[in-house]
Amino acid sequence: LFEWDEVLVAEAGEAERPEASQALGALDDGSAGAVGLQLEDEASRANASGKTLKAQGDECFKRRQWESAVDFYTRALGGGEDAQELVLANRSAALLEAGRCQAALDDALRAAEAAPAWPKPHFRQGAALRALRRYDMALSAFAEGLSRDPKNPNWQREIEATEALKAARQAAKAS
């Protein structure tokens, strides 16, 4: 378990996103307004389902049930969860713990694309790249995270740990 994985559940404000409302505009017969309300109601139910599925994934993760967590996070992504980047970052962590490093990297990249200013996906990228033994790329991901979150001392620890692994691998190849 990585040091930062204890912070899977978002802090207040990170998990809640203002819901986007879709207004269709009123037609002369008023039917578009009714359709718009129906679509908003369906979207609201789907989002609630997504939040429930994400919460179930979080519980599975805490119990170290990696594959179940991955399943719930995957279903949350399809269930209308608003905070897609958060679910992707969490699924990335579960995939990495399950030993599915490339899939973990893919989710981390998607999370970074969905939330470019958020530093957590860069940690997930670095951790997955390090597990894949792509140390230079991992160092770049951690450095990017450090640039976005310079007050967090964990970035430097991750960089140092990755540099040590890189040096050990180079020493092993040299002997």
mmCIF file of C-alpha atoms in Angstrom:
data_model
loop_
_atom_site.group_PDB
_atom_site.id
_atom_site.type_symbol
_atom_site.label_atom_id
_atom_site.label_comp_id
_atom_site.label_asym_id
_atom_site.label_seq_id
_atom_site.Cartn_x
_atom_site.Cartn_y
_atom_site.Cartn_z
ATOM 1 C CA LEU A 1 0.000 0.000 0.000
ATOM 2 C CA PHE A 2 1.418 3.362 -0.973
ATOM 3 C CA GLU A 3 1.751 6.124 1.589
ATOM 4 C CA TRP A 4 -0.844 8.332 -0.076
ATOM 5 C CA ASP A 5 -3.491 5.679 -0.592
ATOM 6 C CA GLU A 6 -4.974 6.375 2.814
ATOM 7 C CA VAL A 7 -6.359 9.554 1.279
ATOM 8 C CA LEU A 8 -8.649 7.826 -1.197
ATOM 9 C CA VAL A 9 -11.755 9.549 0.016
ATOM 10 C CA ALA A 10 -11.714 13.117 -1.183
ATOM 11 C CA GLU A 11 -11.726 15.963 1.229
ATOM 12 C CA ALA A 12 -14.866 18.015 1.447
ATOM 13 C CA GLY A 13 -15.213 20.039 -1.678
ATOM 14 C CA GLU A 14 -13.071 17.725 -3.775
ATOM 15 C CA ALA A 15 -15.751 15.069 -4.099
ATOM 16 C CA GLU A 16 -18.651 17.415 -4.610
ATOM 17 C CA ARG A 17 -18.984 19.104 -7.939
ATOM 18 C CA PRO A 18 -21.838 21.404 -8.875
ATOM 19 C CA GLU A 19 -24.184 19.447 -11.072
ATOM 20 C CA ALA A 20 -24.575 20.697 -14.573
ATOM 21 C CA SER A 21 -28.159 21.323 -15.453
ATOM 22 C CA GLN A 22 -29.427 20.812 -18.946
ATOM 23 C CA ALA A 23 -32.166 23.114 -20.087
ATOM 24 C CA LEU A 24 -33.772 22.266 -23.378
ATOM 25 C CA GLY A 25 -35.829 25.402 -23.633
ATOM 26 C CA ALA A 26 -39.551 25.451 -23.982
ATOM 27 C CA LEU A 27 -41.283 24.580 -27.184
ATOM 28 C CA ASP A 28 -44.643 26.076 -27.971
ATOM 29 C CA ASP A 29 -46.411 22.964 -26.645
ATOM 30 C CA GLY A 30 -44.297 22.835 -23.453
ATOM 31 C CA SER A 31 -43.066 19.285 -24.105
ATOM 32 C CA ALA A 32 -39.372 20.186 -24.194
ATOM 33 C CA GLY A 33 -39.513 21.459 -20.611
ATOM 34 C CA ALA A 34 -40.993 18.156 -19.452
ATOM 35 C CA VAL A 35 -38.342 16.209 -21.383
ATOM 36 C CA GLY A 36 -35.630 18.399 -19.888
ATOM 37 C CA LEU A 37 -36.881 17.733 -16.359
ATOM 38 C CA GLN A 38 -37.013 14.006 -17.065
ATOM 39 C CA LEU A 39 -33.424 14.046 -18.366
ATOM 40 C CA GLU A 40 -32.247 16.022 -15.334
ATOM 41 C CA ASP A 41 -33.987 13.550 -13.008
ATOM 42 C CA GLU A 42 -32.373 10.578 -14.773
ATOM 43 C CA ALA A 43 -28.964 12.271 -14.645
ATOM 44 C CA SER A 44 -29.414 12.971 -10.933
ATOM 45 C CA ARG A 45 -30.302 9.314 -10.231
ATOM 46 C CA ALA A 46 -27.326 8.110 -12.273
ATOM 47 C CA ASN A 47 -25.014 10.450 -10.372
ATOM 48 C CA ALA A 48 -26.351 9.190 -7.026
ATOM 49 C CA SER A 49 -25.748 5.631 -8.229
ATOM 50 C CA GLY A 50 -22.208 6.580 -9.270
ATOM 51 C CA LYS A 51 -21.496 8.078 -5.846
ATOM 52 C CA THR A 52 -22.770 4.922 -4.133
ATOM 53 C CA LEU A 53 -20.634 2.713 -6.364
ATOM 54 C CA LYS A 54 -17.568 4.883 -5.708
ATOM 55 C CA ALA A 55 -18.178 4.644 -1.956
ATOM 56 C CA GLN A 56 -18.405 0.848 -2.259
ATOM 57 C CA GLY A 57 -15.123 0.873 -4.190
ATOM 58 C CA ASP A 58 -13.536 2.957 -1.424
ATOM 59 C CA GLU A 59 -14.691 0.412 1.180
ATOM 60 C CA CYS A 60 -13.276 -2.491 -0.844
ATOM 61 C CA PHE A 61 -9.995 -0.626 -1.212
ATOM 62 C CA LYS A 62 -9.759 -0.083 2.539
ATOM 63 C CA ARG A 63 -10.295 -3.838 3.004
ATOM 64 C CA ARG A 64 -7.546 -4.518 0.422
ATOM 65 C CA GLN A 65 -10.033 -6.179 -1.942
ATOM 66 C CA TRP A 66 -8.376 -4.756 -5.042
ATOM 67 C CA GLU A 67 -10.370 -6.476 -7.779
ATOM 68 C CA SER A 68 -13.695 -5.670 -6.113
ATOM 69 C CA ALA A 69 -12.605 -2.055 -5.745
ATOM 70 C CA VAL A 70 -11.690 -1.957 -9.439
ATOM 71 C CA ASP A 71 -15.110 -3.372 -10.321
ATOM 72 C CA PHE A 72 -17.000 -0.801 -8.241
ATOM 73 C CA TYR A 73 -14.909 2.084 -9.577
ATOM 74 C CA THR A 74 -15.477 0.880 -13.126
ATOM 75 C CA ARG A 75 -19.216 0.740 -12.527
ATOM 76 C CA ALA A 76 -19.105 4.203 -10.914
ATOM 77 C CA LEU A 77 -17.530 5.586 -14.080
ATOM 78 C CA GLY A 78 -20.439 4.205 -16.070
ATOM 79 C CA GLY A 79 -22.946 5.216 -13.409
ATOM 80 C CA GLY A 80 -22.737 8.949 -13.890
ATOM 81 C CA GLU A 81 -20.316 9.877 -11.090
ATOM 82 C CA ASP A 82 -19.514 13.576 -11.522
ATOM 83 C CA ALA A 83 -15.952 13.408 -10.209
ATOM 84 C CA GLN A 84 -14.593 11.140 -12.955
ATOM 85 C CA GLU A 85 -10.991 12.156 -12.231
ATOM 86 C CA LEU A 86 -11.347 11.078 -8.593
ATOM 87 C CA VAL A 87 -12.762 7.691 -9.537
ATOM 88 C CA LEU A 88 -10.052 7.213 -12.170
ATOM 89 C CA ALA A 89 -7.326 8.076 -9.638
ATOM 90 C CA ASN A 90 -8.814 5.653 -7.114
ATOM 91 C CA ARG A 91 -9.184 2.905 -9.700
ATOM 92 C CA SER A 92 -5.578 3.531 -10.722
ATOM 93 C CA ALA A 93 -4.478 2.867 -7.130
ATOM 94 C CA ALA A 94 -6.560 -0.323 -6.937
ATOM 95 C CA LEU A 95 -5.222 -1.545 -10.272
ATOM 96 C CA LEU A 96 -1.660 -0.925 -9.149
ATOM 97 C CA GLU A 97 -2.231 -2.848 -5.932
ATOM 98 C CA ALA A 98 -3.745 -5.677 -8.004
ATOM 99 C CA GLY A 99 -0.541 -5.788 -10.050
ATOM 100 C CA ARG A 100 -2.107 -4.374 -13.205
ATOM 101 C CA CYS A 101 0.489 -1.650 -13.656
ATOM 102 C CA GLN A 102 -0.189 -0.639 -17.259
ATOM 103 C CA ALA A 103 -3.926 -0.303 -16.620
ATOM 104 C CA ALA A 104 -3.097 1.751 -13.507
ATOM 105 C CA LEU A 105 -0.953 4.046 -15.624
ATOM 106 C CA ASP A 106 -3.713 4.387 -18.218
ATOM 107 C CA ASP A 107 -6.217 5.486 -15.565
ATOM 108 C CA ALA A 108 -3.727 7.911 -14.030
ATOM 109 C CA LEU A 109 -3.186 9.506 -17.436
ATOM 110 C CA ARG A 110 -6.946 9.799 -17.988
ATOM 111 C CA ALA A 111 -7.356 11.372 -14.531
ATOM 112 C CA ALA A 112 -4.654 13.923 -15.317
ATOM 113 C CA GLU A 113 -6.370 14.730 -18.584
ATOM 114 C CA ALA A 114 -9.699 15.218 -16.799
ATOM 115 C CA ALA A 115 -8.184 17.425 -14.061
ATOM 116 C CA PRO A 116 -4.941 18.975 -15.329
ATOM 117 C CA ALA A 117 -4.314 21.116 -12.234
ATOM 118 C CA TRP A 118 -4.840 18.287 -9.709
ATOM 119 C CA PRO A 119 -1.521 16.802 -8.482
ATOM 120 C CA LYS A 120 -2.813 13.350 -7.400
ATOM 121 C CA PRO A 121 -2.889 11.838 -10.924
ATOM 122 C CA HIS A 122 0.829 12.626 -11.225
ATOM 123 C CA PHE A 123 1.485 10.588 -8.107
ATOM 124 C CA ARG A 124 -0.530 7.725 -9.573
ATOM 125 C CA GLN A 125 1.425 8.016 -12.832
ATOM 126 C CA GLY A 126 4.742 8.013 -11.005
ATOM 127 C CA ALA A 127 3.818 5.009 -8.889
ATOM 128 C CA ALA A 128 2.649 3.019 -11.929
ATOM 129 C CA LEU A 129 5.695 3.975 -13.979
ATOM 130 C CA ARG A 130 7.992 3.033 -11.109
ATOM 131 C CA ALA A 131 6.275 -0.361 -10.845
ATOM 132 C CA LEU A 132 6.828 -0.772 -14.589
ATOM 133 C CA ARG A 133 10.521 0.089 -13.984
ATOM 134 C CA ARG A 134 10.311 3.173 -16.175
ATOM 135 C CA TYR A 135 12.254 5.176 -13.637
ATOM 136 C CA ASP A 136 13.034 8.260 -15.718
ATOM 137 C CA MET A 137 9.391 8.690 -16.654
ATOM 138 C CA ALA A 138 8.364 8.099 -13.032
ATOM 139 C CA LEU A 139 10.770 10.804 -11.917
ATOM 140 C CA SER A 140 9.221 13.186 -14.450
ATOM 141 C CA ALA A 141 5.717 12.428 -13.181
ATOM 142 C CA PHE A 142 6.750 12.991 -9.562
ATOM 143 C CA ALA A 143 8.549 16.218 -10.521
ATOM 144 C CA GLU A 144 5.395 17.423 -12.268
ATOM 145 C CA GLY A 145 3.388 16.671 -9.146
ATOM 146 C CA LEU A 146 5.944 18.515 -7.033
ATOM 147 C CA SER A 147 5.612 21.563 -9.267
ATOM 148 C CA ARG A 148 1.841 21.538 -8.691
ATOM 149 C CA ASP A 149 2.039 20.813 -4.959
ATOM 150 C CA PRO A 150 5.427 22.146 -3.745
ATOM 151 C CA LYS A 151 4.564 22.160 -0.030
ATOM 152 C CA ASN A 152 3.891 18.414 0.095
ATOM 153 C CA PRO A 153 7.028 16.593 1.355
ATOM 154 C CA ASN A 154 5.833 13.257 -0.058
ATOM 155 C CA TRP A 155 6.879 14.262 -3.564
ATOM 156 C CA GLN A 156 10.540 14.526 -2.596
ATOM 157 C CA ARG A 157 10.372 11.180 -0.778
ATOM 158 C CA GLU A 158 8.916 9.542 -3.891
ATOM 159 C CA ILE A 159 11.593 11.114 -6.074
ATOM 160 C CA GLU A 160 14.348 9.899 -3.737
ATOM 161 C CA ALA A 161 12.879 6.378 -3.551
ATOM 162 C CA THR A 162 12.642 6.233 -7.346
ATOM 163 C CA GLU A 163 16.195 7.518 -7.779
ATOM 164 C CA ALA A 164 17.409 4.816 -5.379
ATOM 165 C CA LEU A 165 15.608 2.100 -7.351
ATOM 166 C CA LYS A 166 17.018 3.472 -10.597
ATOM 167 C CA ALA A 167 20.572 3.502 -9.165
ATOM 168 C CA ALA A 168 20.186 -0.057 -7.816
ATOM 169 C CA ARG A 169 19.000 -1.272 -11.202
ATOM 170 C CA GLN A 170 21.895 0.443 -12.981
ATOM 171 C CA ALA A 171 24.360 -1.065 -10.489
ATOM 172 C CA ALA A 172 22.877 -4.533 -11.015
ATOM 173 C CA LYS A 173 23.227 -4.167 -14.791
ATOM 174 C CA ALA A 174 26.839 -3.012 -14.444
ATOM 175 C CA SER A 175 27.902 -6.057 -12.413
#
